[in-house]
Structures are given as C-alpha cells and as structure tokens.
Short mmCIF file of C-alpha atoms in Angstrom, two decimals:
data_model
loop_
_atom_site.label_atom_id
_atom_site.label_comp_id
_atom_site.label_asym_id
_atom_site.label_seq_id
_atom_site.Cartn_x
_atom_site.Cartn_y
_atom_site.Cartn_z
CA MET A 913 -8.30 -24.06 -2.75
CA PHE A 914 -9.36 -24.09 0.96
CA ALA A 915 -9.06 -23.28 4.53
CA TRP A 916 -10.97 -25.51 6.86
CA ASP A 917 -11.01 -24.23 10.73
CA LYS A 918 -11.62 -27.26 12.55
CA GLU A 919 -12.38 -25.58 16.36
CA LYS A 920 -15.33 -24.16 15.02
CA ASN A 921 -15.76 -26.46 11.95
CA ASN A 922 -15.66 -23.83 9.16
CA VAL A 923 -14.63 -23.83 5.98
CA SER A 924 -13.82 -21.41 3.35
CA LYS A 925 -13.59 -22.64 -0.05
CA ARG A 926 -12.88 -20.90 -3.30
CA GLN A 927 -11.85 -22.34 -7.41
CA ILE A 928 -9.41 -20.57 -9.13
CA THR A 929 -8.12 -20.83 -12.82
CA VAL A 930 -4.46 -19.69 -13.26
CA ALA A 931 -4.11 -18.07 -16.95
CA HIS A 932 -0.61 -17.93 -17.90
CA ILE A 933 -0.75 -14.55 -18.79
CA VAL A 934 1.82 -11.99 -16.98
CA ASP A 935 1.06 -8.28 -18.19
CA THR A 936 3.88 -6.46 -18.27
CA ARG A 937 4.17 -2.72 -19.60
CA ASN A 938 4.27 -3.41 -22.87
CA GLY A 939 0.59 -6.00 -22.84
CA PRO A 940 0.48 -9.12 -22.17
CA LYS A 941 2.95 -11.86 -21.98
CA TYR A 942 1.69 -15.28 -22.78
CA LEU A 943 4.54 -18.13 -20.59
CA LYS A 944 5.87 -20.73 -22.47
CA ASP A 945 8.39 -21.78 -20.05
CA GLN A 946 6.79 -24.28 -17.68
CA ALA A 947 9.10 -22.92 -14.25
CA ASP A 948 7.21 -19.48 -15.11
CA ILE A 949 3.81 -21.05 -15.17
CA ASP A 950 5.09 -23.13 -11.76
CA ASN A 951 5.86 -19.70 -10.45
CA ARG A 952 2.75 -17.54 -11.61
CA ILE A 953 0.52 -20.65 -10.40
CA ALA A 954 2.24 -20.76 -6.72
CA ASN A 955 2.00 -17.17 -6.92
CA VAL A 956 -1.83 -16.67 -7.33
CA ALA A 957 -1.99 -20.24 -5.23
CA SER A 958 -0.29 -18.41 -2.53
CA LYS A 959 -2.38 -15.05 -2.46
CA GLN A 960 -5.80 -17.01 -2.77
CA MET A 961 -4.73 -19.57 0.53
CA ARG A 962 -4.04 -16.05 2.41
CA GLY A 963 -7.62 -14.89 1.39
CA ARG A 964 -8.71 -18.24 2.28
CA ILE A 965 -7.40 -17.98 5.87
CA MET A 966 -8.26 -14.73 6.24
CA ALA A 967 -12.01 -15.09 5.27
CA LEU A 968 -11.88 -17.29 9.02
CA LEU A 969 -10.26 -14.95 11.16
CA PRO A 970 -12.38 -13.45 13.42
CA LYS A 971 -12.83 -9.54 12.50
CA ALA A 972 -11.78 -8.97 16.32
CA LEU A 973 -8.02 -10.70 16.27
CA VAL A 974 -7.61 -8.97 12.09
CA GLU A 975 -8.57 -5.39 13.81
CA ILE A 976 -5.94 -6.18 16.60
CA GLY A 977 -3.66 -7.39 14.04
CA LEU A 978 -3.47 -4.38 12.16
CA ARG A 979 -3.27 -2.08 14.86
CA GLU A 980 0.12 -3.90 15.79
CA CYS A 981 0.96 -3.12 11.85
CA ARG A 982 0.40 0.68 12.22
CA GLU A 983 2.50 0.46 15.70
CA THR A 984 5.48 -0.84 14.39
CA ILE A 985 5.11 1.71 11.33
CA ALA A 986 4.63 4.41 13.32
CA GLY A 987 7.58 3.60 15.91
CA ARG A 988 9.77 2.38 13.40
CA SER A 989 11.20 6.42 12.79
CA GLU A 990 13.86 7.67 15.62
CA ALA A 991 12.89 11.31 14.40
CA SER A 992 10.35 13.53 15.33
CA VAL A 993 6.32 13.94 14.11
CA SER A 994 7.18 17.54 13.28
CA SER A 995 10.28 16.24 10.93
CA ASN A 996 8.67 13.17 9.31
CA ARG A 997 5.48 15.46 8.82
CA ALA A 998 7.61 17.79 6.57
CA ALA A 999 9.45 14.88 4.73
CA MET A 1000 6.17 13.54 4.09
CA VAL A 1001 4.99 17.18 2.74
CA ARG A 1002 8.26 17.13 0.71
CA ASP A 1003 7.53 13.74 -0.93
CA PHE A 1004 3.99 14.34 -1.64
CA ASN A 1005 4.99 17.67 -3.13
CA SER A 1006 7.35 16.02 -5.68
CA MET A 1007 4.32 14.39 -6.99
CA GLY A 1008 2.26 17.32 -6.92
CA VAL A 1009 0.21 16.98 -4.05
CA THR A 1010 -0.36 20.27 -2.64
CA VAL A 1011 -0.46 20.68 1.26
CA SER A 1012 -3.93 21.71 0.70
CA MET A 1013 -5.00 18.91 -0.73
CA LEU A 1014 -3.27 16.81 2.19
CA SER A 1015 -5.57 18.77 4.55
CA LYS A 1016 -8.55 17.79 2.64
CA TYR A 1017 -8.03 14.06 2.63
CA LEU A 1018 -6.88 13.91 6.59
CA GLY A 1019 -9.86 16.42 7.12
CA HIS A 1020 -7.46 18.87 8.99
CA SER A 1021 -4.55 20.59 9.25
CA VAL A 1022 -1.36 18.98 8.00
CA ASP A 1023 0.52 20.43 11.26
CA GLU A 1024 -2.10 18.85 12.94
CA CYS A 1025 -0.65 15.17 12.07
CA THR A 1026 -0.65 12.48 14.26
CA SER A 1027 1.85 9.20 13.65
CA ASP A 1028 -1.16 7.36 12.84
CA ASP A 1029 -2.17 10.09 10.05
CA LEU A 1030 1.54 9.68 8.84
CA VAL A 1031 1.31 5.99 8.55
CA ASP A 1032 -1.57 6.76 6.59
CA LEU A 1033 0.04 9.16 4.52
CA PHE A 1034 2.80 6.98 4.39
CA GLY A 1035 0.37 3.96 2.61
CA VAL A 1036 -0.46 6.17 0.20
CA SER A 1037 2.78 6.87 -1.12
CA ASN A 1038 3.78 3.75 -1.17
CA ALA A 1039 0.71 3.06 -3.24
CA ILE A 1040 1.63 5.93 -5.51
CA ARG A 1041 4.88 5.13 -6.21
CA GLN A 1042 3.64 1.55 -6.91
CA GLY A 1043 1.20 2.63 -9.62
CA ALA A 1044 -2.07 3.84 -7.92
CA LYS A 1045 -3.27 6.69 -9.19
CA ILE A 1046 -2.98 9.76 -7.31
CA LYS A 1047 -6.64 11.04 -8.56
CA ASN A 1048 -8.07 8.19 -6.33
CA TYR A 1049 -7.09 9.42 -3.11
CA PHE A 1050 -6.56 13.41 -4.46
CA GLU A 1051 -9.40 15.40 -6.09
CA GLY A 1052 -7.35 17.52 -8.18
CA ALA A 1053 -4.21 16.52 -8.24
CA ILE A 1054 -1.92 16.42 -11.51
CA GLN A 1055 -0.17 13.07 -12.00
CA LEU A 1056 3.42 13.36 -12.15
CA GLU A 1057 5.68 10.85 -12.13
CA PRO A 1058 7.25 10.28 -9.07
CA SER A 1059 11.08 11.74 -8.88
CA THR A 1060 13.85 11.40 -6.30
CA THR A 1061 15.86 14.30 -4.51
CA SER A 1062 18.68 15.46 -4.07
CA LEU A 1063 19.95 16.92 -0.83
CA LYS A 1064 20.80 20.02 -2.69
CA ASN A 1065 17.27 20.52 -3.77
CA ILE A 1066 15.93 19.71 -0.30
CA LYS A 1067 18.39 22.77 1.01
CA LYS A 1068 17.48 25.21 -1.66
CA GLU A 1069 13.47 24.40 -0.82
CA GLN A 1070 14.02 25.62 3.12
#
C-alpha cells in the first residue's frame, strides 16, 4: 500500500497482511466465504490507504480540516448552548458520569461549557456508546450500560 505526493516527491508505504478473521462478541470468527474475505481486505485496505494519504498531508491542512469538522458539528444544532449542555449532562448521567467528573475532564465548571467543549463531549459520548471504557475518560466512573431515556423520565428529572 502506498501514496505518492508527486509535487514534493514524497512516498508513504506500508506492507499489510490481512487475517481472514473477524472479532465478534462471541470470539473470533474465521472467514470462509470469498465474498466475506474480499470485504475484509477492502475494509482494511481503505483504512490503510486513508492513513497513507493522511501521512503525506501537511499538518496545517489536517488542523484546518479538523477545525472545519468541529465547526460543522457545533453549528449543526439549532438549540442553544445551555439546552445542549443540559442534554449532554443527562446523557452522561445515564452512563454513570457525574457533573463533577465532567467538570474535572473539562478543567472548568460544566456551566462554563462552550460549543467546542460540547463537541468534545459529544465525541466522548459516541466513543463510549461504541464500546470505549468510561474509565478511559473519567476517573472513578462505574461502567453502566448506556440506556435510552423516555420523555416521562426526563420530565420526572426536571
């Protein structure tokens, strides 16, 4: 796998080996069907190619792209920062993360959250929902299963 920047004549190479195994909740599953193997190889190859391209991009350009992504996520919501802040606190409370833990993570009070802080917390929340450990982000947290809240529960909390 390689990417080549012809303008600066830089090359980024990486040799990859793809195991015909997929990790599942019940342990590793060996792939036998050729279509499954092809999909696995394409998946790994696309990630590696993206990595090679990112290795060649100037770091300033990557920073600009990340800033644009943050602005897009922050500006996506029509709701006010205070209502988004309250919703984020409820979301983290349902996962066992307290306001004091959020404040320690942010380095300031939750009441002082900016839209950038909310974007960061949104990313942490998504990571936890996708399987990341809460203790990787918050000290002293007890791992709870993320639950959905109904409108009845939200009204009771208020």
